[in-house]
CSV table of C-alpha atoms in Angstrom, one decimal:
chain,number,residue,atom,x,y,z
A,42,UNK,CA,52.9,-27.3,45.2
A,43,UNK,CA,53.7,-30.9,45.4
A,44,UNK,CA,56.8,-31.8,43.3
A,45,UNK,CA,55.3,-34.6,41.2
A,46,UNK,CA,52.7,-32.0,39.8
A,47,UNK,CA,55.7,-29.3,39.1
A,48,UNK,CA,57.0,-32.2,37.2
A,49,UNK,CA,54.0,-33.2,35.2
A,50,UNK,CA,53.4,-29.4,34.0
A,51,UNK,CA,57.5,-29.1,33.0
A,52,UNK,CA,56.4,-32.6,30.8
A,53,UNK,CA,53.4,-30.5,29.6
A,54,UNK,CA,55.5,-28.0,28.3
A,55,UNK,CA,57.7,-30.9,26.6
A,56,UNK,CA,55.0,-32.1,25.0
A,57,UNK,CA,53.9,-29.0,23.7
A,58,UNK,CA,56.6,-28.6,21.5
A,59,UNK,CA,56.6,-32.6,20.1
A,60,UNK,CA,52.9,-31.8,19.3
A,61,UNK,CA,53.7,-28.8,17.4
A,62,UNK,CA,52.5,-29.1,13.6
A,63,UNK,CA,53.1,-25.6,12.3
A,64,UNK,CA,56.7,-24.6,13.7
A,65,UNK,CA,59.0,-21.3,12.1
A,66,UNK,CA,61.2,-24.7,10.6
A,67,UNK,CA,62.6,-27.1,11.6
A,68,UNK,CA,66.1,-26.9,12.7
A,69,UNK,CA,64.7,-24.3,15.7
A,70,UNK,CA,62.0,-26.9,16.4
A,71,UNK,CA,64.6,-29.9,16.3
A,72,UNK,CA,66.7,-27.2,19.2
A,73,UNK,CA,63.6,-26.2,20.9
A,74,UNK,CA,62.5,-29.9,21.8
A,75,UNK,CA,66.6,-30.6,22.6
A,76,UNK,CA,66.5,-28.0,24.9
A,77,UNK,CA,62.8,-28.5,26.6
A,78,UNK,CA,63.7,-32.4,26.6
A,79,UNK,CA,66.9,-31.5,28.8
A,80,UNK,CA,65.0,-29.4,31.2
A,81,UNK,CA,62.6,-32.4,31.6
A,82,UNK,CA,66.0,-34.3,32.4
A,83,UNK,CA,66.8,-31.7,34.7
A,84,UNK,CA,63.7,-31.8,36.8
A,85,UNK,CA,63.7,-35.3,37.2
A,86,UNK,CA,67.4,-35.3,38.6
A,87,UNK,CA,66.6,-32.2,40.6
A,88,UNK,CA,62.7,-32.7,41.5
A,89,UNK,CA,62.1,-36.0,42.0
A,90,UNK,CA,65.7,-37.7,42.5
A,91,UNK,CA,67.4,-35.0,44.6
A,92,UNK,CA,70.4,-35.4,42.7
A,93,UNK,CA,71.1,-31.4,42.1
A,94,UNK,CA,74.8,-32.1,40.5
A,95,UNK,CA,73.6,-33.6,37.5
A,96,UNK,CA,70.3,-31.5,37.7
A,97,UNK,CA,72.8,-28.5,37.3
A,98,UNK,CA,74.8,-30.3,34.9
A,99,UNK,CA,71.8,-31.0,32.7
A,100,UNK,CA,70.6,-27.4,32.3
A,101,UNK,CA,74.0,-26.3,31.7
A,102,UNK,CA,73.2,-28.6,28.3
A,103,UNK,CA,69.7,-26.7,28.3
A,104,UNK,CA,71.3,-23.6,27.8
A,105,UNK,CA,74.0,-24.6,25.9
A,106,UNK,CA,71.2,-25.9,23.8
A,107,UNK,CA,69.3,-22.2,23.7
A,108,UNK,CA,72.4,-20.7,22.5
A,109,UNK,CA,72.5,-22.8,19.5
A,110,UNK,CA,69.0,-22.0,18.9
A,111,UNK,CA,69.4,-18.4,19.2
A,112,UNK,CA,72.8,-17.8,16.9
A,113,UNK,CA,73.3,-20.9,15.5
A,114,UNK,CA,75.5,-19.0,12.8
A,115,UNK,CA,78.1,-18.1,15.9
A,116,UNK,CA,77.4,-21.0,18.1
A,117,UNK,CA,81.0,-22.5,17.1
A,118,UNK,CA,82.6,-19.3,18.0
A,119,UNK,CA,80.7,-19.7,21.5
A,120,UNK,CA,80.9,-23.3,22.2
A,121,UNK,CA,84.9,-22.5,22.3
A,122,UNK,CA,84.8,-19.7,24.8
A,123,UNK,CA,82.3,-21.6,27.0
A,124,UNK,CA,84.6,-25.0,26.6
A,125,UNK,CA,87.1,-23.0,28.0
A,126,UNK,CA,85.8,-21.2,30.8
A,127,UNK,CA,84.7,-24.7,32.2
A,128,UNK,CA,88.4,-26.1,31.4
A,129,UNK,CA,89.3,-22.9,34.1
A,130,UNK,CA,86.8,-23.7,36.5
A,131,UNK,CA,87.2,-27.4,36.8
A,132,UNK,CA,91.0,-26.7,37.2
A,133,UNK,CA,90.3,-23.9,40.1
A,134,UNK,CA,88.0,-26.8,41.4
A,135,UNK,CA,91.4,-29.5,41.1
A,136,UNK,CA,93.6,-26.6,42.2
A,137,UNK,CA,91.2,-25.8,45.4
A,138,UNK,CA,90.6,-30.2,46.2
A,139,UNK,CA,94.3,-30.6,45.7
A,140,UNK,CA,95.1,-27.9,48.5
A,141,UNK,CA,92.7,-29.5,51.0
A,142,UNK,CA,90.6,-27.3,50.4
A,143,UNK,CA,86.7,-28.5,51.3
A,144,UNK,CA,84.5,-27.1,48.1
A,145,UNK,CA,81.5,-28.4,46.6
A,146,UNK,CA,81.9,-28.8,43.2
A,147,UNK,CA,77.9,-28.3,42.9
A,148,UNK,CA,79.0,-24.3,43.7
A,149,UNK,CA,81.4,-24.1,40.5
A,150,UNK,CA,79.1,-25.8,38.5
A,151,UNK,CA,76.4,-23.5,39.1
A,152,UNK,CA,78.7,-20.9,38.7
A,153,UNK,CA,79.0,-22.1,34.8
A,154,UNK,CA,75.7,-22.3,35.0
A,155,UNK,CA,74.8,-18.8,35.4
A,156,UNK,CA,77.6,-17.9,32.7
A,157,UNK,CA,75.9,-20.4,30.3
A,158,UNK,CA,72.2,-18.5,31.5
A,159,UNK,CA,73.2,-14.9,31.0
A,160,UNK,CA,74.4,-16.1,27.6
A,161,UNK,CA,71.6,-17.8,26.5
A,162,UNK,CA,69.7,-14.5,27.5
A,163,UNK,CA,72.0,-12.0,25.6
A,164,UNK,CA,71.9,-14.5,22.5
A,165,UNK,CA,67.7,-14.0,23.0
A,166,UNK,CA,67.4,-10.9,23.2
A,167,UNK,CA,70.0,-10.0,20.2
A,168,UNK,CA,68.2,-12.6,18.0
A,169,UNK,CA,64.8,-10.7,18.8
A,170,UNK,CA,66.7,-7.0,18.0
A,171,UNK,CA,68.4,-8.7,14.6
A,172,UNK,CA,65.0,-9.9,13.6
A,173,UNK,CA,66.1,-13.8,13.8
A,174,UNK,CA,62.2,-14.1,14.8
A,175,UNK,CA,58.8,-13.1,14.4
A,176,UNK,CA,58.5,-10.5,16.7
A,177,UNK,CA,55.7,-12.6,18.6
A,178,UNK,CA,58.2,-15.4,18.9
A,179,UNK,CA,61.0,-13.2,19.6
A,180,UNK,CA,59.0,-11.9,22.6
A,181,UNK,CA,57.9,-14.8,24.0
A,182,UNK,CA,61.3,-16.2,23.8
A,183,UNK,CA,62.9,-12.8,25.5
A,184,UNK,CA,60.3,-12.9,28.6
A,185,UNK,CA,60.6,-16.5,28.8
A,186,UNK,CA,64.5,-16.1,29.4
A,187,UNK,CA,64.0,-13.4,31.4
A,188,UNK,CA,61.6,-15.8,33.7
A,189,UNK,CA,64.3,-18.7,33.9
A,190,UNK,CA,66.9,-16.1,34.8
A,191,UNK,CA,64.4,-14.4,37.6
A,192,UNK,CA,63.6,-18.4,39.0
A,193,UNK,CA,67.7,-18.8,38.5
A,194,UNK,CA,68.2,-15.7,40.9
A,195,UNK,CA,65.7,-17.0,43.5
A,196,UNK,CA,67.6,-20.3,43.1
A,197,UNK,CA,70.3,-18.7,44.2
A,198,UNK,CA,68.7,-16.7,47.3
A,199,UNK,CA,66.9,-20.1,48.4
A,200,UNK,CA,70.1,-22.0,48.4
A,201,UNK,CA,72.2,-19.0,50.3
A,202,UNK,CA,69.3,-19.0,52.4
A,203,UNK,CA,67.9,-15.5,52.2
A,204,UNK,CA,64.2,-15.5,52.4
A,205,UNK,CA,63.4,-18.7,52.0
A,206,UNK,CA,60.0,-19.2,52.3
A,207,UNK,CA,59.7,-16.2,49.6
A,208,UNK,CA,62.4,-17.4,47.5
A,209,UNK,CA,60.8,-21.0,47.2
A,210,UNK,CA,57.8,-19.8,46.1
A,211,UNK,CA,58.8,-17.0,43.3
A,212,UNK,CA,60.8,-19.9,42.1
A,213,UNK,CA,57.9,-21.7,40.2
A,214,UNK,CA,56.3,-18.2,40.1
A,215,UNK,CA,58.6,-17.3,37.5
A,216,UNK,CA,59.9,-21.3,35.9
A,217,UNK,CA,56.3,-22.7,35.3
A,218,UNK,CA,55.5,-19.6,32.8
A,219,UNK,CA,59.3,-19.5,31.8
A,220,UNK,CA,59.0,-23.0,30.4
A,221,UNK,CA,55.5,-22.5,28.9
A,222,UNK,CA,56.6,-19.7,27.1
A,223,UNK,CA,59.3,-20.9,25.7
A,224,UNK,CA,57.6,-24.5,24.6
A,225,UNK,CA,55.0,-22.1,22.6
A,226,UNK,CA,57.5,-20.1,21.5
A,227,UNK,CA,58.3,-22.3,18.4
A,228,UNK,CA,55.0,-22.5,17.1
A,229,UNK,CA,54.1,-20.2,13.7
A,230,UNK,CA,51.8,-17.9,14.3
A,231,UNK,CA,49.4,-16.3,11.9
A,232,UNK,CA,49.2,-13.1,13.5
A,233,UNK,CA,47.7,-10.0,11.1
């Protein structure tokens, strides 16, 4: 699929959520937009700019983001814990550049990354099992995570280069109804 059209459907699913009329209120609206506004941010940097640092760096924020919108009552508690295990991995990073050592920091920042992820997945699936959502919304947003972390994983294989012609296509197999998912997943729904 040609990259400017992956774009365009990941600003789709953006817009979804600033078109929404009827969301479960408004704070989880206000983080839902945040976060899907981030991943556009993302995409760009990582899409169409082939600048992955700050691509990564971006959807660290989108995560960060879901966190907050999935326990906002504990999301001081876990801003602390995740503040610090970046404050340890940007000093193995100064630790590892200061011994000569020749490491991408684009690895150790992924590596936050998928800490950041599996977070923002625990946090969605124990908001859906404490009832924080309708259990339509609650689903949505639990197979929607689980989507981003499957495209994640196949991020991952792609870039270690382990089946790459697989991996690159189960990629937006999984992130094109990750992020459509969660852009609906904010809407009320009337459901009997």
């Amino acid at each position: 699929m040609n990259p400017i059209i992956k774009f365009i459907v990941i600003v789709f699913c953006f817009l979804i959520t600033i078109l929404c009329k009827k969301p479960l209120n408004k704070l989880d609206l206000q983080l839902l937009r945040l976060g899907m506004f981030f991943t556009v941010m993302a995409d760009l940097f990582m899409i169409l700019l082939d600048y992955n640092t700050i691509g990564v760096a971006l959807f660290c924020i989108v995560q960060i983001t879901y966190i907050a919108r999935y326990d906002i009552d504990r999301f001081g508690k876990i801003i602390k814990k995740l503040f610090i295990i970046f404050i340890i991995i940007f000093s193995i990073y100064i630790v590892l550049v200061f011994l000569n050592n020749n490491v991408d920091f684009l690895i150790l920042l992924a590596l936050f990354y998928s800490i950041c992820i599996c977070c923002s997945l625990y946090k969605s699936l124990r908001a859906m099992k404490e009832g924080r959502y309708p259990r339509s919304n609650g689903e949505l947003i639990v197979l929607g995570m689980i989507l981003f972390v499957l495209c994640d994983i196949n991020v991952a294989l792609y870039y270690m280069g382990i089946m790459e012609f697989l991996t690159s296509h189960l990629i937006w197999i999984f992130y094109l109804p990750s992020q459509f998912l969660l852009s609906i997943s904010g809407y009320k729904f009337n459901f009997k």
